[in-house]
Steps between C-alpha positions, in 0.01 A plus 500: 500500500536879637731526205271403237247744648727797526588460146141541376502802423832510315391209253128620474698847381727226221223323441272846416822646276500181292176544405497854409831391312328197318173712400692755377711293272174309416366880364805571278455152366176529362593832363780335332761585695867331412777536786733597201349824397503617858870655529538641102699855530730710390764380715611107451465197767480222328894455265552184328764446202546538171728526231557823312649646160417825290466581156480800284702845506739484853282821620186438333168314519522162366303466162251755350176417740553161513253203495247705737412756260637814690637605211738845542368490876797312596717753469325813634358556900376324650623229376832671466692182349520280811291213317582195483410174201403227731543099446198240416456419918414855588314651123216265544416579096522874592239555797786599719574801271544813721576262831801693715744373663831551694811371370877467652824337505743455745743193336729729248717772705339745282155482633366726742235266676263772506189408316369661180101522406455356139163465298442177251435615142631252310524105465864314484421123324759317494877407611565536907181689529299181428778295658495722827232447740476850499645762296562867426625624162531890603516814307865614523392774728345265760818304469699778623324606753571157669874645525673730740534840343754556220531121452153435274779382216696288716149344587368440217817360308419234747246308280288296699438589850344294777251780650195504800174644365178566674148581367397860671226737400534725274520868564475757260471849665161542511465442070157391400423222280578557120329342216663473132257428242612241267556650103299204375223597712157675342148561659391119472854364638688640789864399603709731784819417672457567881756652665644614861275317736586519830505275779509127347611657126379182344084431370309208532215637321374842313113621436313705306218698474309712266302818614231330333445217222178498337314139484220350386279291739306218432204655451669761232506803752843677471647584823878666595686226716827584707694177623868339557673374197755226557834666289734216384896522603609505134862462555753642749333851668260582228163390567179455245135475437323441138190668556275380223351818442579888552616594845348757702745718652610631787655119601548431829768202594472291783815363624606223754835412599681188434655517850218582769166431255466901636233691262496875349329678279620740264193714420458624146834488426487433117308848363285590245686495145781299651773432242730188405819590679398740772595445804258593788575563857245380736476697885521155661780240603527249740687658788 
């Protein structure tokens, strides 16, 4: 009995830390907090397998922009060609576009087992990357830098590799959000690619809004109206909205990440007399 009692104070102090424990878990979860986007960054901790294989030039960047819509992106900084076509498990019909992760191999004696940072821009179909659970179809430059230095040929003569890959943040050097306005696009129809997010790399959702649209109430009064316009994914990176009437620049895009649901605004961003194929940098990313 003396036991229990001189123990009090030890279990009242448990008892007291579970609580504070439980309420704060019960505040992330109603502000949708999910235990997996807690530990996303730049450096891996979570490596599973996959298989792996590259295509295109031995020290280039895969195919021409891919299925994402990155177009001659691939190739130049950031992007730098370590991208990587991805199979049907991990694309999910191109919302993981611009997702980063960390690849390696440590099964052929040519691999170096240090891990290289790659970027999803395009989508690989069919043959083992459907057939794998998961798989990477690499840029012969990412390829190579899964090897030990001077052996990138031996490595990639290999064929298929059995690799570990990790999803990481992304992390481009403190490069803002770009914006490439689709050719197609005129001032009732807007279509951009979005590229270089940082942080989760990959969209759940984009926005829009006008400086002002002019409306007409019920009553006939006409009155200048600013709101969020839900942008449809289109297809791979590229991103759309059919306005039904004249847009009224500057354009401001909302976006929120596919990873964390996090939320940022890229003020203005789309300018007065914008033009099909411009690209425009915003002064925003995620990191």
């Amino acid at each position: 009995m003396l036991s229990s009692v001189s123990n009090l104070p030890h279990f009242f102090l448990f008892y007291t830390s579970c609580l504070l424990v439980l309420s704060s878990l019960s505040n992330h979860l109603c502000h949708g907090f999910r235990p997996r986007h807690f530990n996303l960054s730049t450096a891996a901790t979570h490596w599973s397998n996959a298989g792996a294989t590259w295509y295109g030039a031995p020290d280039g960047f895969g195919s021409d922009g891919g299925s994402c819509g990155y177009g001659e992106s691939v190739s130049q900084a950031p992007f730098s060609s370590m991208v990587t076509g991805i199979g049907p498990s991990l694309y999910n019909s191109g919302k993981e576009c611009g997702a980063c992760y960390q690849v390696k191999c440590t099964k052929h004696p040519s691999c170096s087992g240090k891990p290289a940072r790659v970027v999803i821009t395009d989508f690989c179909p069919g043959g083992v990357c459907a057939s794998d659970r998961a798989h990477f179809d690499l840029s012969g430059t990412a390829f190579g830098a899964m090897a030990v230095p001077g052996q990138e040929k031996l490595l990639r003569d290999a064929g298929n590799l059995e690799i570990r890959f990790a999803r990481v943040a992304c992390d481009y050097a403190g490069k803002t959000l770009a914006f490439h306005v689709d050719q197609g696009s005129n001032s009732n129809y807007i279509a951009f690619v979005i590229e270089f997010e940082e942080g989760d790399g990959d969209l759940a959702g984009v926005g829009l809004m006008e400086t002002g649209s002019l409306k007409t109430t019920s009553n006939n009064e006409q009155v200048i109206t600013a709101e969020w316009r839900k942008m449809q994914q289109s297809w791979g990176a590229v991103w759309k909205l059919d306005a039904g009437g004249e847009l009224q620049p500057p354009l401001s895009i909302r976006l929120t990440s596919q990873y964390s649901e996090q939320t940022l605004v890229a003020k203005n961003v789309i300018p007065v007399g914008w033009k099909p194929g411009a690209t425009y940098r915003s002064l925003v990313n995620f990191l």
